Tab-separated table of C-alpha atoms in Angstrom:
chain	number	residue	atom	x	y	z
A	1043	MET	CA	-156.644	-108.718	99.870
A	1044	ALA	CA	-155.339	-112.914	100.574
A	1045	ALA	CA	-157.799	-113.111	103.035
A	1046	LEU	CA	-160.926	-111.760	101.147
A	1047	VAL	CA	-159.769	-113.682	98.519
A	1048	ALA	CA	-160.524	-116.229	100.098
A	1049	VAL	CA	-163.560	-116.010	101.431
A	1050	GLY	CA	-164.805	-114.410	98.474
A	1051	VAL	CA	-165.020	-118.612	96.842
A	1052	ALA	CA	-165.881	-120.415	100.360
A	1053	VAL	CA	-169.418	-118.641	100.273
A	1054	GLY	CA	-171.235	-121.578	100.460
A	1055	VAL	CA	-173.436	-123.883	102.356
A	1056	GLY	CA	-172.067	-126.564	105.598
A	1057	ALA	CA	-173.303	-127.340	109.372
A	1058	PRO	CA	-174.161	-124.104	111.341
A	1059	GLY	CA	-171.476	-121.916	112.331
A	1060	ALA	CA	-169.059	-123.673	109.111
A	1061	VAL	CA	-167.808	-122.166	105.771
A	1062	VAL	CA	-167.496	-124.711	103.188
A	1063	ALA	CA	-166.550	-124.464	99.385
A	1064	ASP	CA	-169.412	-124.538	96.522
A	1065	PRO	CA	-171.967	-127.360	95.821
A	1066	PRO	CA	-172.031	-128.688	91.934
A	1067	ALA	CA	-173.958	-127.446	90.361
A	1068	SER	CA	-176.082	-130.886	90.661
A	1069	SER	CA	-176.148	-130.426	93.939
A	1070	PRO	CA	-180.553	-128.492	95.269
A	1071	PRO	CA	-180.506	-125.311	95.881
A	1072	PRO	CA	-179.661	-124.092	99.661
A	1073	SER	CA	-181.966	-124.255	102.107
A	1074	SER	CA	-183.560	-119.883	102.634
A	1075	SER	CA	-183.798	-120.772	106.314
A	1076	PRO	CA	-183.974	-117.599	108.513
A	1077	ALA	CA	-179.888	-118.989	109.806
A	1078	ARG	CA	-178.922	-119.513	106.459
A	1079	ARG	CA	-179.948	-115.886	105.711
A	1080	ALA	CA	-177.985	-114.606	108.665
A	1081	GLN	CA	-175.260	-116.936	107.945
A	1082	ALA	CA	-174.957	-114.901	105.043
A	1083	ALA	CA	-175.589	-112.020	106.257
A	1084	ALA	CA	-173.096	-112.244	108.475
A	1085	LEU	CA	-170.258	-113.725	105.552
A	1086	TRP	CA	-170.707	-110.842	103.167
A	1087	ASP	CA	-170.158	-108.214	106.578
A	1088	GLN	CA	-166.800	-110.070	106.984
A	1089	ILE	CA	-166.525	-109.310	103.138
A	1090	ALA	CA	-167.483	-105.156	103.553
A	1091	ALA	CA	-165.128	-105.153	106.758
A	1092	LEU	CA	-161.831	-105.984	105.155
A	1093	LEU	CA	-162.465	-104.319	102.224
A	1094	ASP	CA	-163.469	-101.205	104.645
A	1095	HIS	CA	-159.748	-102.126	105.969
A	1096	ALA	CA	-158.011	-102.595	102.646
A	1097	SER	CA	-159.234	-99.667	101.439
A	1098	ALA	CA	-157.637	-97.784	104.188
A	1099	GLU	CA	-154.526	-99.922	104.571
A	1100	ARG	CA	-154.817	-98.212	101.451
A	1101	ALA	CA	-155.753	-94.330	101.965
A	1102	ALA	CA	-153.399	-94.446	105.067
A	1103	ALA	CA	-150.047	-95.638	102.911
A	1104	PRO	CA	-147.988	-93.091	101.884
A	1105	VAL	CA	-147.565	-91.674	98.550
A	1106	PRO	CA	-144.494	-92.008	96.181
A	1107	PRO	CA	-144.431	-88.176	94.868
A	1108	VAL	CA	-144.252	-88.497	90.900
A	1109	PRO	CA	-141.397	-87.125	89.504
A	1110	PRO	CA	-141.682	-84.460	87.295
A	1111	VAL	CA	-141.094	-83.918	84.129
A	1112	PRO	CA	-138.408	-82.561	82.292
A	1113	PRO	CA	-139.833	-80.180	79.487
A	1114	VAL	CA	-139.165	-81.288	76.106
A	1115	PRO	CA	-137.481	-78.079	73.880
A	1116	ILE	CA	-139.417	-77.136	70.640
A	1117	GLU	CA	-137.572	-74.654	67.330
A	1118	VAL	CA	-138.907	-71.224	67.565
A	1119	ARG	CA	-138.400	-69.097	64.333
A	1120	TRP	CA	-137.795	-65.299	65.070
A	1121	ARG	CA	-139.298	-62.501	62.929
A	1122	ALA	CA	-142.180	-60.103	62.258
A	1123	ARG	CA	-145.109	-59.963	60.634
A	1124	ARG	CA	-147.462	-58.648	59.958
A	1125	ILE	CA	-150.878	-60.579	60.882
A	1126	ALA	CA	-153.199	-57.759	60.907
A	1127	SER	CA	-154.607	-53.812	61.505
A	1128	LEU	CA	-156.886	-52.804	63.869
A	1129	ALA	CA	-159.453	-49.416	64.124
A	1130	LEU	CA	-160.233	-48.467	66.977
A	1131	ASP	CA	-161.955	-46.377	68.545
A	1132	ALA	CA	-159.635	-45.519	71.502
A	1133	PRO	CA	-155.962	-46.310	72.723
A	1134	LEU	CA	-154.624	-49.544	73.029
A	1135	LEU	CA	-154.400	-50.352	76.979
A	1136	ALA	CA	-153.546	-54.234	77.583
A	1137	LEU	CA	-153.252	-57.392	75.358
A	1138	THR	CA	-153.305	-60.869	76.730
A	1139	GLY	CA	-153.983	-64.221	75.626
A	1140	ALA	CA	-156.966	-66.961	77.189
A	1141	ASP	CA	-159.233	-69.741	76.197
A	1142	LEU	CA	-162.723	-68.521	76.851
A	1143	ASP	CA	-165.274	-70.668	75.020
A	1144	GLY	CA	-163.426	-73.797	75.716
A	1145	ASP	CA	-162.272	-75.509	72.362
A	1146	GLY	CA	-158.397	-75.520	73.099
A	1147	ARG	CA	-156.944	-72.089	71.563
A	1148	ASP	CA	-156.885	-69.505	72.642
A	1149	GLU	CA	-158.509	-65.669	71.853
A	1150	LEU	CA	-156.523	-62.463	72.311
A	1151	ILE	CA	-157.728	-60.258	74.271
A	1152	ALA	CA	-157.488	-56.489	74.700
A	1153	LEU	CA	-157.865	-53.914	77.037
A	1154	SER	CA	-158.897	-50.333	75.312
A	1155	SER	CA	-159.812	-47.175	77.849
A	1156	HIS	CA	-163.072	-47.481	76.971
A	1157	GLU	CA	-164.264	-51.677	75.900
A	1158	LEU	CA	-162.771	-55.377	76.130
A	1159	LEU	CA	-161.928	-57.274	72.916
A	1160	VAL	CA	-161.850	-60.234	71.935
A	1161	LEU	CA	-160.296	-61.102	68.616
A	1162	ALA	CA	-159.489	-64.322	67.345
A	1163	PRO	CA	-158.108	-66.141	63.988
A	1164	THR	CA	-160.451	-65.567	61.282
A	1165	ASP	CA	-159.154	-66.379	56.760
A	1166	GLY	CA	-155.495	-65.930	57.555
A	1167	THR	CA	-156.100	-63.163	59.981
A	1168	ILE	CA	-156.950	-61.950	63.304
A	1169	ALA	CA	-160.520	-60.262	63.356
A	1170	VAL	CA	-163.152	-59.314	66.210
A	1171	ARG	CA	-165.339	-61.333	67.593
A	1172	ALA	CA	-166.761	-60.063	71.010
A	1173	ARG	CA	-166.992	-56.538	73.081
A	1174	ALA	CA	-168.212	-54.918	74.870
A	1175	PRO	CA	-168.241	-51.740	77.190
A	1176	LEU	CA	-166.435	-51.438	80.487
A	1177	PRO	CA	-168.576	-48.906	83.225
A	1178	ALA	CA	-169.578	-46.520	82.176
A	1179	SER	CA	-168.741	-44.847	85.820
A	1180	PRO	CA	-166.422	-41.780	85.391
A	1181	ALA	CA	-163.102	-41.562	87.033
A	1182	ALA	CA	-162.391	-38.792	89.959
A	1183	HIS	CA	-159.289	-38.763	88.907
A	1184	ARG	CA	-157.335	-40.021	86.076
A	1185	PRO	CA	-153.546	-39.757	84.406
A	1186	ARG	CA	-152.421	-37.757	81.824
A	1187	THR	CA	-152.283	-40.384	79.760
A	1188	PRO	CA	-154.200	-43.254	79.839
A	1189	VAL	CA	-153.984	-46.508	82.043
A	1190	GLY	CA	-155.079	-50.079	81.836
A	1191	ALA	CA	-154.621	-53.603	83.872
A	1192	LEU	CA	-155.690	-56.844	82.235
A	1193	SER	CA	-155.961	-60.249	83.838
A	1194	ALA	CA	-157.570	-64.113	83.009
A	1195	LEU	CA	-159.148	-65.428	85.913
A	1196	ASP	CA	-161.999	-67.951	86.543
A	1197	LEU	CA	-165.165	-65.700	87.795
A	1198	ASP	CA	-167.469	-67.852	88.913
A	1199	ARG	CA	-165.522	-71.154	89.434
A	1200	ASP	CA	-166.883	-73.015	86.780
A	1201	GLY	CA	-163.319	-74.293	85.139
A	1202	ARG	CA	-163.473	-72.251	82.330
A	1203	LEU	CA	-161.331	-68.355	81.854
A	1204	ASP	CA	-163.034	-65.386	82.571
A	1205	VAL	CA	-161.849	-62.104	82.068
A	1206	ALA	CA	-161.240	-58.957	85.083
A	1207	ALA	CA	-160.444	-55.434	83.443
A	1208	ARG	CA	-159.859	-52.250	84.260
A	1209	ALA	CA	-159.589	-48.090	82.529
A	1210	SER	CA	-158.738	-45.560	84.242
A	1211	ALA	CA	-160.761	-43.670	83.165
A	1212	GLN	CA	-163.733	-45.755	84.794
A	1213	ALA	CA	-164.219	-45.248	88.891
A	1214	ARG	CA	-165.174	-49.394	88.724
A	1215	GLY	CA	-163.246	-52.094	87.020
A	1216	ALA	CA	-165.103	-55.124	84.994
A	1217	GLY	CA	-165.035	-58.528	85.078
A	1218	PHE	CA	-166.577	-60.821	82.325
A	1219	THR	CA	-167.598	-64.095	81.347
A	1220	TRP	CA	-167.754	-65.803	77.173
A	1221	ARG	CA	-171.710	-66.973	77.201
A	1222	ASP	CA	-173.759	-67.954	73.865
A	1223	GLY	CA	-170.295	-65.866	71.936
A	1224	ALA	CA	-170.496	-63.084	73.424
A	1225	LEU	CA	-169.133	-60.975	76.685
A	1226	VAL	CA	-171.626	-60.642	80.110
A	1227	PRO	CA	-170.140	-58.301	83.059
A	1228	VAL	CA	-170.455	-60.308	85.647
A	1229	ALA	CA	-169.054	-58.506	88.014
A	1230	GLU	CA	-167.592	-54.859	89.182
A	1231	PHE	CA	-165.010	-54.605	91.837
A	1232	ASP	CA	-162.408	-51.839	93.273
A	1233	GLY	CA	-158.930	-52.177	92.140
A	1234	PHE	CA	-157.223	-53.036	89.121
A	1235	PRO	CA	-156.280	-56.951	88.251
A	1236	LEU	CA	-152.539	-56.988	87.835
A	1237	CYS	CA	-152.232	-60.666	87.794
A	1238	ALA	CA	-154.728	-63.508	88.465
A	1239	ASP	CA	-154.523	-62.890	92.511
A	1240	ALA	CA	-153.463	-59.762	92.993
A	1241	ASN	CA	-155.220	-56.088	93.142
A	1242	GLY	CA	-152.814	-52.827	92.935
A	1243	ARG	CA	-154.341	-49.329	94.016
A	1244	LEU	CA	-153.468	-46.461	90.492
A	1245	ALA	CA	-151.906	-43.491	92.271
A	1246	PRO	CA	-154.607	-40.388	91.885
A	1247	GLY	CA	-154.279	-38.861	88.601
A	1248	ARG	CA	-150.494	-40.564	88.687
A	1249	HIS	CA	-149.642	-42.976	85.794
A	1250	TYR	CA	-148.390	-45.328	88.203
A	1251	PHE	CA	-149.699	-48.038	90.964
A	1252	GLU	CA	-148.828	-47.669	94.573
A	1253	GLY	CA	-149.077	-50.876	97.251
A	1254	PRO	CA	-150.251	-52.232	98.829
A	1255	VAL	CA	-150.372	-54.867	96.463
A	1256	THR	CA	-153.137	-56.915	97.850
A	1257	GLU	CA	-153.650	-61.015	96.982
A	1258	ALA	CA	-157.538	-61.705	96.234
A	1259	PRO	CA	-159.771	-63.195	93.789
A	1260	ILE	CA	-162.517	-61.035	92.282
A	1261	ALA	CA	-165.678	-62.271	93.240
A	1262	PRO	CA	-168.565	-62.300	90.871
A	1263	ALA	CA	-172.144	-60.642	91.005
A	1264	PRO	CA	-175.159	-63.091	91.219
A	1265	THR	CA	-176.828	-62.597	88.470
A	1266	SER	CA	-180.273	-61.255	89.581
A	1267	GLY	CA	-181.245	-59.237	92.847
A	1268	GLY	CA	-178.886	-56.738	94.227
A	1269	ALA	CA	-175.289	-56.918	93.133
A	1270	VAL	CA	-172.222	-57.872	95.285
A	1271	ALA	CA	-168.921	-56.942	93.606
A	1272	ALA	CA	-165.589	-57.373	95.120
A	1273	ASN	CA	-163.252	-54.543	96.181
A	1274	SER	CA	-160.076	-54.498	95.968
A	1275	ALA	CA	-158.942	-55.946	99.188
A	1276	GLY	CA	-161.237	-58.672	97.633
A	1277	ALA	CA	-164.015	-58.540	99.945
A	1278	PRO	CA	-167.740	-57.355	99.003
A	1279	SER	CA	-169.368	-54.822	99.734
A	1280	SER	CA	-172.606	-53.483	98.425
A	1281	SER	CA	-172.806	-51.336	94.452
A	1282	SER	CA	-175.649	-51.354	92.347
A	1283	SER	CA	-174.610	-52.644	88.611
A	1284	SER	CA	-175.729	-52.491	85.852
A	1285	SER	CA	-175.552	-55.931	84.782
A	1286	SER	CA	-158.343	-62.248	88.122
A	1287	SER	CA	-151.810	-66.132	82.286
A	1288	SER	CA	-151.981	-61.724	84.645
A	1289	SER	CA	-150.488	-58.268	84.168
A	1290	SER	CA	-151.101	-54.377	84.763
A	1291	SER	CA	-149.204	-51.434	82.693
A	1292	SER	CA	-148.767	-48.365	82.763
A	1293	SER	CA	-146.969	-45.077	80.604
A	1294	PRO	CA	-147.443	-42.100	79.384
A	1295	SER	CA	-145.984	-44.283	75.979
A	1296	SER	CA	-148.797	-47.246	75.597
A	1297	GLY	CA	-150.466	-50.335	78.031
A	1298	ALA	CA	-148.991	-52.768	78.554
A	1299	THR	CA	-150.374	-57.450	78.331
A	1300	ALA	CA	-151.022	-59.732	80.402
A	1301	PRO	CA	-150.508	-64.132	80.387
A	1302	ALA	CA	-153.290	-66.391	80.635
A	1303	ALA	CA	-152.138	-68.023	83.759
A	1304	GLY	CA	-151.251	-64.925	85.710
A	1305	ALA	CA	-151.942	-65.958	90.047
A	1306	VAL	CA	-148.162	-64.944	91.874
A	1307	HIS	CA	-146.811	-66.709	94.894
A	1308	SER	CA	-147.110	-64.922	97.648
A	1309	GLY	CA	-143.208	-64.239	97.954
A	1310	LEU	CA	-143.405	-62.483	94.242
A	1311	VAL	CA	-145.153	-60.248	95.875
A	1312	GLY	CA	-144.143	-59.042	98.968
A	1313	LEU	CA	-140.668	-57.656	96.148
A	1314	LEU	CA	-142.439	-55.208	94.620
A	1315	PRO	CA	-141.535	-51.660	95.061
A	1316	ALA	CA	-143.055	-49.106	96.222
A	1317	ARG	CA	-144.371	-47.351	92.251
A	1318	PHE	CA	-143.947	-48.582	89.617
A	1319	VAL	CA	-146.107	-48.396	86.057
A	1320	ALA	CA	-146.582	-52.964	85.550
A	1321	LEU	CA	-146.068	-55.638	87.051
A	1322	ARG	CA	-146.494	-59.471	84.499
A	1323	CYS	CA	-146.814	-62.008	86.253
A	1324	ARG	CA	-146.824	-66.142	85.104
A	1325	ALA	CA	-147.718	-69.462	86.582
A	1326	GLY	CA	-148.025	-72.773	84.913
A	1327	LEU	CA	-143.804	-72.735	83.580
A	1328	VAL	CA	-141.688	-75.301	84.717
A	1329	ASP	CA	-137.618	-75.391	85.264
A	1330	PRO	CA	-135.252	-77.708	82.864
A	1331	GLU	CA	-135.772	-80.684	85.476
A	1332	GLY	CA	-139.802	-80.034	85.238
A	1333	ARG	CA	-140.843	-78.877	88.847
A	1334	PRO	CA	-143.421	-76.090	88.446
A	1335	LEU	CA	-142.127	-71.986	88.012
A	1336	THR	CA	-143.779	-69.221	88.663
A	1337	VAL	CA	-142.284	-65.974	87.813
A	1338	ALA	CA	-142.997	-62.328	88.219
A	1339	GLY	CA	-141.942	-58.923	85.732
A	1340	VAL	CA	-142.295	-55.774	87.349
A	1341	VAL	CA	-141.494	-52.375	86.043
A	1342	ASP	CA	-140.708	-49.249	88.072
A	1343	THR	CA	-141.323	-46.306	87.310
A	1344	ASP	CA	-137.483	-45.794	86.681
A	1345	GLY	CA	-138.288	-47.860	84.118
A	1346	ALA	CA	-136.425	-50.864	86.196
A	1347	LEU	CA	-137.705	-54.812	85.556
A	1348	THR	CA	-136.518	-57.055	88.012
A	1349	LEU	CA	-137.693	-60.297	87.962
A	1350	SER	CA	-138.802	-62.474	90.184
A	1351	GLY	CA	-139.160	-66.181	90.218
A	1352	HIS	CA	-140.462	-68.746	91.889
A	1353	THR	CA	-139.544	-73.834	91.396
A	1354	ASP	CA	-141.967	-75.274	93.928
A	1355	CYS	CA	-140.597	-78.932	95.505
A	1356	PRO	CA	-138.883	-80.043	98.960
A	1357	ALA	CA	-136.957	-76.806	100.600
A	1358	GLN	CA	-134.153	-79.960	100.545
A	1359	ALA	CA	-133.633	-79.651	96.918
A	1360	ALA	CA	-131.263	-77.481	95.126
A	1361	GLY	CA	-132.790	-74.640	92.451
A	1362	CYS	CA	-135.940	-75.072	95.336
A	1363	GLY	CA	-137.961	-71.972	96.113
A	1364	LEU	CA	-137.303	-68.687	94.935
A	1365	ARG	CA	-134.533	-67.699	92.490
A	1366	PRO	CA	-132.000	-65.417	92.384
A	1367	PRO	CA	-133.639	-62.140	90.354
A	1368	ALA	CA	-132.782	-60.541	86.923
A	1369	HIS	CA	-132.954	-56.565	86.334
A	1370	ARG	CA	-132.556	-54.817	83.118
A	1371	ALA	CA	-132.542	-50.842	82.910
A	1372	ASP	CA	-134.346	-48.798	79.759
A	1373	THR	CA	-137.940	-50.853	80.089
A	1374	GLY	CA	-141.172	-50.073	78.231
A	1375	VAL	CA	-144.551	-51.487	80.328
A	1376	ALA	CA	-145.561	-53.136	77.329
A	1377	PHE	CA	-143.812	-57.099	77.891
A	1378	GLU	CA	-144.183	-60.451	78.455
A	1379	ILE	CA	-143.461	-63.730	79.895
A	1380	ALA	CA	-143.412	-66.477	78.633
A	1381	ASP	CA	-141.135	-70.500	77.797
A	1382	ILE	CA	-141.965	-69.916	73.860
A	1383	ASP	CA	-139.113	-72.769	72.979
A	1384	ARG	CA	-139.983	-74.949	76.357
A	1385	ASP	CA	-136.922	-75.448	77.834
A	1386	GLY	CA	-138.127	-74.517	81.496
A	1387	HIS	CA	-135.660	-71.417	81.037
A	1388	PRO	CA	-138.850	-68.573	79.889
A	1389	GLU	CA	-138.291	-65.960	77.942
A	1390	ILE	CA	-139.108	-62.692	78.726
A	1391	ALA	CA	-139.853	-59.407	76.190
A	1392	VAL	CA	-139.284	-56.514	76.758
A	1393	THR	CA	-139.858	-53.144	74.429
A	1394	ARG	CA	-138.008	-49.591	75.492
A	1395	ALA	CA	-139.366	-46.085	77.865
A	1396	SER	CA	-139.064	-44.659	74.872
A	1397	ALA	CA	-141.909	-41.761	75.074
A	1398	PRO	CA	-145.184	-42.377	72.896
A	1399	GLY	CA	-144.739	-41.972	68.886
A	1400	ASP	CA	-141.477	-41.833	68.864
A	1401	PRO	CA	-139.898	-45.232	67.392
A	1402	ASP	CA	-139.462	-48.656	69.285
A	1403	GLN	CA	-137.901	-52.017	70.258
A	1404	LEU	CA	-138.638	-55.369	70.336
A	1405	GLU	CA	-136.453	-57.098	72.471
A	1406	VAL	CA	-136.682	-61.145	73.711
A	1407	LEU	CA	-134.434	-62.320	76.878
A	1408	THR	CA	-133.758	-65.996	77.758
A	1409	TRP	CA	-133.695	-66.324	81.892
A	1410	ARG	CA	-131.004	-68.614	83.222
A	1411	ASP	CA	-129.026	-68.919	86.129
A	1412	GLY	CA	-126.416	-66.678	84.650
A	1413	GLY	CA	-129.057	-63.639	83.503
A	1414	LEU	CA	-130.892	-62.529	80.528
A	1415	GLU	CA	-129.801	-63.484	77.184
A	1416	ARG	CA	-130.228	-61.700	73.788
A	1417	ARG	CA	-132.764	-64.472	71.758
A	1418	PHE	CA	-133.912	-61.631	69.458
A	1419	LEU	CA	-133.599	-57.601	67.604
A	1420	ARG	CA	-136.455	-56.384	65.895
A	1421	GLY	CA	-136.931	-52.091	65.571
A	1422	PHE	CA	-140.766	-51.137	64.912
A	1423	SER	CA	-141.365	-47.023	63.460
A	1424	GLY	CA	-144.379	-46.713	66.024
A	1425	GLY	CA	-144.366	-47.843	69.767
A	1426	ILE	CA	-145.284	-50.880	71.171
A	1427	VAL	CA	-148.371	-51.296	72.732
A	1428	GLY	CA	-149.145	-54.791	73.800
A	1429	LEU	CA	-146.981	-57.940	73.638
A	1430	ALA	CA	-149.237	-61.341	74.294
A	1431	ALA	CA	-148.142	-65.048	74.298
A	1432	PRO	CA	-151.544	-67.297	73.560
A	1433	ASP	CA	-152.141	-70.268	71.169
A	1434	LEU	CA	-153.420	-68.940	68.790
A	1435	ASP	CA	-154.622	-72.125	66.646
A	1436	GLY	CA	-154.799	-74.761	69.835
A	1437	ASP	CA	-151.352	-76.875	68.771
A	1438	GLY	CA	-149.852	-76.460	72.201
A	1439	ALA	CA	-147.177	-73.954	71.243
A	1440	VAL	CA	-147.854	-69.924	72.477
A	1441	GLU	CA	-146.951	-67.445	70.078
A	1442	LEU	CA	-145.980	-64.039	70.085
A	1443	ILE	CA	-147.440	-61.308	69.514
A	1444	GLY	CA	-147.097	-57.304	69.552
A	1445	ALA	CA	-149.380	-54.799	68.703
A	1446	VAL	CA	-147.498	-50.874	66.642
A	1447	ARG	CA	-149.118	-48.033	66.893
A	1448	LEU	CA	-148.669	-44.781	65.700
A	1449	PHE	CA	-149.258	-41.646	67.995
A	1450	GLY	CA	-152.021	-40.469	67.358
A	1451	SER	CA	-154.004	-42.911	66.150
A	1452	HIS	CA	-155.302	-45.205	67.650
A	1453	ARG	CA	-155.445	-48.207	64.655
A	1454	VAL	CA	-153.193	-51.488	65.601
A	1455	ASP	CA	-150.674	-54.066	64.091
A	1456	LEU	CA	-150.803	-57.071	64.915
A	1457	TRP	CA	-147.335	-58.461	64.571
A	1458	GLN	CA	-146.188	-62.546	64.428
A	1459	LEU	CA	-142.848	-62.458	66.415
A	1460	SER	CA	-142.218	-66.426	66.599
A	1461	ASP	CA	-143.439	-68.732	64.507
A	1462	THR	CA	-143.417	-72.367	66.096
A	1463	SER	CA	-144.879	-73.802	63.372
A	1464	SER	CA	-142.965	-76.650	62.327
A	1465	ALA	CA	-142.255	-78.054	66.170
A	1466	GLN	CA	-142.728	-81.178	67.364
A	1467	PRO	CA	-143.486	-81.242	71.143
């Protein structure tokens, strides 16, 4: 850049072909003859060439990697506090959290067997803010107990999260975007949105999913004219339409939940069992050194939970790539993955593989290198049908929320199970 500075201060008047210092302020203005104009144009061409050369050198220079920033742990008080009671028109199947309206605070999103609901804090409680029906066409084969899958993802690539949902009572799933305070359907698709980039297939008439799981986004349908929906492989298919942290769940006892950030690393998808009742994915985490971490958990038909994780960093660095899996038996379909205390070790909130209506139990575990360590245990008289970890107040810390219902009832109680209100990031 020294050459550029030298040229920048040497524009003046002199003999043809020469460049001299600027004349004094009292000197007469330079001639505007064609020769002088040509000289000035040539000089500016030199300046432009020097700028281009300097820009190319900067672009070609290797950019040093930005070192990861370790997370700063916060204090969490583990306690159960009922915050709302909701009367639904159908069984609750899945629960997740996502910021749909872009205000910096997550909404709680609930899926029943017939509709999608958006819940938000209102006057010290949680109330229904919007609801939308699922596609009307019935499924050809339905399991004895309803199954649901719910995922938060950016359907229309506008930088905001949307919702993809499907219940086993319907022949197709639907994608919704938030517009003017309402859920607006923008797509229909085959398959179940197990995670933001993974679609699965429910075994006909059964309560479990079976492979293969396809890594494919759900494409939005056009807003007018012929609708184009995404099939389970993500490819466009012609269809008529009446107007992608993620999870899926299916079980005789409950339906599971979904995180707002639910992308699955390809290596984690390949670790799924042939048959499973719940899949949950969480991207956007970091390990204790601040390196990106993705975690997926799957519960097979025997109630065995397998956790898989992938740390994204240079292959030669220690602790990179796939991490050793963790296992837990007697796990229900409602479970959640989140780093609630932000220490780089994710928490796994799990329930029991109990029958519908039986008393249930919430257990919060921290996944460290040595395995799963218990942090919190709480029993409930009803079944836990959904868990989610949204940031409802927008303070940057997530809260663990559970939905509990008694067998045969569509009323659910919402419980806040973690408190970070006094935490300082």
